[in-house]
Amino acid sequence: AEPIRVLVTGAAGQIAYSLLYSIAKGDVFGKEQPLVLVLLDITPMMTVLEGVVMELQDCALPLLREVISTDKEEVAFKDLDIAILVGSMPRREGMERKDLLKANVKIFKSQGAALDKYAKKTVKV
């Protein structure tokens, strides 16, 4: 089978981290489906993300053909089959809910535009 391209945003965060192994070992898309994992996070998290990439590579998972880590939407969203959008800004002390929503709207608006521009038109989100 041809590998599918699967994006996980916020890939250096705890939520994404808890999903990556299950995706890579075949629990999500099937035990026969090879995949390319594309990991997107913000620039300050890239060193943490490199550690995540090394862990995935150390597992030598047979379905995992490639791991791509990036902080660039044009790289992350290119030719995607699946997008798992879990990256967002966490609520900080003193932050009201409306402030949090406003910050996260920017993130998801940008990612929506990137999906439209770069991903396959058949992408599942």
mmCIF file of C-alpha atoms in Angstrom:
data_model
loop_
_atom_site.group_PDB
_atom_site.id
_atom_site.type_symbol
_atom_site.label_atom_id
_atom_site.label_comp_id
_atom_site.label_asym_id
_atom_site.label_seq_id
_atom_site.Cartn_x
_atom_site.Cartn_y
_atom_site.Cartn_z
ATOM 1 C CA ALA A 1 0.000 0.000 0.000
ATOM 2 C CA GLU A 2 1.055 3.567 -0.646
ATOM 3 C CA PRO A 3 1.927 5.512 2.545
ATOM 4 C CA ILE A 4 -0.564 8.118 3.700
ATOM 5 C CA ARG A 5 0.635 11.526 4.920
ATOM 6 C CA VAL A 6 -0.634 12.227 8.430
ATOM 7 C CA LEU A 7 -0.120 15.615 10.077
ATOM 8 C CA VAL A 8 -0.242 16.150 13.826
ATOM 9 C CA THR A 9 -0.072 19.773 14.956
ATOM 10 C CA GLY A 10 1.290 20.828 18.318
ATOM 11 C CA ALA A 11 3.400 17.696 17.991
ATOM 12 C CA ALA A 12 5.795 18.558 20.823
ATOM 13 C CA GLY A 13 2.900 18.954 23.266
ATOM 14 C CA GLN A 14 1.540 16.373 25.684
ATOM 15 C CA ILE A 15 -1.707 15.653 23.820
ATOM 16 C CA ALA A 16 -0.006 15.037 20.482
ATOM 17 C CA TYR A 17 2.768 13.065 22.161
ATOM 18 C CA SER A 18 0.185 10.686 23.626
ATOM 19 C CA LEU A 19 -1.278 10.078 20.129
ATOM 20 C CA LEU A 20 1.851 9.647 18.022
ATOM 21 C CA TYR A 21 2.840 6.127 19.051
ATOM 22 C CA SER A 22 -0.691 4.788 18.491
ATOM 23 C CA ILE A 23 -0.835 6.374 15.047
ATOM 24 C CA ALA A 24 2.636 5.139 14.086
ATOM 25 C CA LYS A 25 2.098 1.540 15.202
ATOM 26 C CA GLY A 26 -1.132 1.114 13.231
ATOM 27 C CA ASP A 27 -3.841 1.506 15.870
ATOM 28 C CA VAL A 28 -5.533 4.376 14.039
ATOM 29 C CA PHE A 29 -5.320 3.669 10.293
ATOM 30 C CA GLY A 30 -4.780 -0.077 10.371
ATOM 31 C CA LYS A 31 -1.952 -2.574 10.771
ATOM 32 C CA GLU A 32 -1.373 -2.705 6.989
ATOM 33 C CA GLN A 33 -1.313 1.054 6.272
ATOM 34 C CA PRO A 34 2.176 2.563 5.951
ATOM 35 C CA LEU A 35 2.431 6.242 6.760
ATOM 36 C CA VAL A 36 4.529 9.362 6.767
ATOM 37 C CA LEU A 37 4.106 11.320 9.995
ATOM 38 C CA VAL A 38 4.357 15.077 9.612
ATOM 39 C CA LEU A 39 4.856 16.895 12.892
ATOM 40 C CA LEU A 40 4.154 20.628 13.133
ATOM 41 C CA ASP A 41 4.910 22.897 16.037
ATOM 42 C CA ILE A 42 5.993 26.465 16.674
ATOM 43 C CA THR A 43 9.619 27.478 16.210
ATOM 44 C CA PRO A 44 10.511 27.636 19.957
ATOM 45 C CA MET A 45 9.419 23.970 20.293
ATOM 46 C CA MET A 46 11.585 22.590 17.486
ATOM 47 C CA THR A 47 14.325 21.235 19.782
ATOM 48 C CA VAL A 48 11.700 19.364 21.824
ATOM 49 C CA LEU A 49 10.171 18.118 18.581
ATOM 50 C CA GLU A 50 13.517 16.725 17.443
ATOM 51 C CA GLY A 51 13.517 14.591 20.598
ATOM 52 C CA VAL A 52 10.057 13.293 19.707
ATOM 53 C CA VAL A 53 11.304 12.416 16.205
ATOM 54 C CA MET A 54 14.266 10.509 17.667
ATOM 55 C CA GLU A 55 11.963 8.540 19.974
ATOM 56 C CA LEU A 56 9.726 7.552 17.059
ATOM 57 C CA GLN A 57 12.741 6.531 14.992
ATOM 58 C CA ASP A 58 14.151 4.508 17.907
ATOM 59 C CA CYS A 59 10.931 2.476 18.014
ATOM 60 C CA ALA A 60 11.638 1.187 14.473
ATOM 61 C CA LEU A 61 7.920 0.907 13.764
ATOM 62 C CA PRO A 62 7.454 -1.024 10.509
ATOM 63 C CA LEU A 63 4.572 1.103 9.189
ATOM 64 C CA LEU A 64 6.392 4.399 9.764
ATOM 65 C CA ARG A 65 8.154 5.242 6.499
ATOM 66 C CA GLU A 66 9.263 8.774 7.386
ATOM 67 C CA VAL A 67 8.940 11.428 10.082
ATOM 68 C CA ILE A 68 9.017 15.058 9.012
ATOM 69 C CA SER A 69 9.244 17.762 11.673
ATOM 70 C CA THR A 70 8.667 21.382 10.753
ATOM 71 C CA ASP A 71 7.543 24.786 11.936
ATOM 72 C CA LYS A 72 6.381 25.785 8.432
ATOM 73 C CA GLU A 73 2.766 25.344 7.345
ATOM 74 C CA GLU A 74 3.686 25.044 3.655
ATOM 75 C CA VAL A 75 5.797 21.972 4.507
ATOM 76 C CA ALA A 76 3.394 20.493 7.057
ATOM 77 C CA PHE A 77 0.204 20.715 5.006
ATOM 78 C CA LYS A 78 1.660 19.669 1.625
ATOM 79 C CA ASP A 79 -0.221 16.747 0.017
ATOM 80 C CA LEU A 80 -1.851 15.650 3.289
ATOM 81 C CA ASP A 81 -4.260 12.742 3.513
ATOM 82 C CA ILE A 82 -5.077 13.246 7.206
ATOM 83 C CA ALA A 83 -4.747 16.282 9.513
ATOM 84 C CA ILE A 84 -5.043 15.927 13.282
ATOM 85 C CA LEU A 85 -5.162 19.473 14.629
ATOM 86 C CA VAL A 86 -4.424 19.351 18.347
ATOM 87 C CA GLY A 87 -1.988 22.244 18.604
ATOM 88 C CA SER A 88 -3.334 25.361 20.269
ATOM 89 C CA MET A 89 -2.341 28.014 22.762
ATOM 90 C CA PRO A 90 -2.869 26.952 26.368
ATOM 91 C CA ARG A 91 -4.735 29.205 28.767
ATOM 92 C CA ARG A 92 -2.328 31.307 30.791
ATOM 93 C CA GLU A 93 -2.798 32.761 34.240
ATOM 94 C CA GLY A 94 -5.028 35.814 34.185
ATOM 95 C CA MET A 95 -6.254 35.044 30.685
ATOM 96 C CA GLU A 96 -9.979 35.247 30.092
ATOM 97 C CA ARG A 97 -11.721 32.683 27.936
ATOM 98 C CA LYS A 98 -12.361 35.253 25.194
ATOM 99 C CA ASP A 99 -8.615 36.051 25.042
ATOM 100 C CA LEU A 100 -7.815 32.359 24.685
ATOM 101 C CA LEU A 101 -10.402 31.935 21.934
ATOM 102 C CA LYS A 102 -9.086 34.976 20.083
ATOM 103 C CA ALA A 103 -5.521 33.596 20.139
ATOM 104 C CA ASN A 104 -6.637 30.152 18.982
ATOM 105 C CA VAL A 105 -8.839 31.539 16.206
ATOM 106 C CA LYS A 106 -5.665 32.929 14.598
ATOM 107 C CA ILE A 107 -4.010 29.504 14.734
ATOM 108 C CA PHE A 108 -6.945 27.573 13.274
ATOM 109 C CA LYS A 109 -7.735 30.224 10.658
ATOM 110 C CA SER A 110 -4.154 30.018 9.403
ATOM 111 C CA GLN A 111 -4.232 26.219 9.423
ATOM 112 C CA GLY A 112 -7.547 26.188 7.561
ATOM 113 C CA ALA A 113 -6.051 28.364 4.848
ATOM 114 C CA ALA A 114 -2.990 26.084 4.679
ATOM 115 C CA LEU A 115 -5.255 23.021 4.356
ATOM 116 C CA ASP A 116 -7.050 24.643 1.450
ATOM 117 C CA LYS A 117 -3.842 25.755 -0.259
ATOM 118 C CA TYR A 118 -1.494 22.769 0.251
ATOM 119 C CA ALA A 119 -3.375 19.612 1.293
ATOM 120 C CA LYS A 120 -5.076 17.130 -1.006
ATOM 121 C CA LYS A 121 -8.687 18.092 -1.652
ATOM 122 C CA THR A 122 -9.646 14.688 -0.183
ATOM 123 C CA VAL A 123 -7.918 15.419 3.164
ATOM 124 C CA LYS A 124 -9.701 14.248 6.303
ATOM 125 C CA VAL A 125 -9.429 16.567 9.299
#
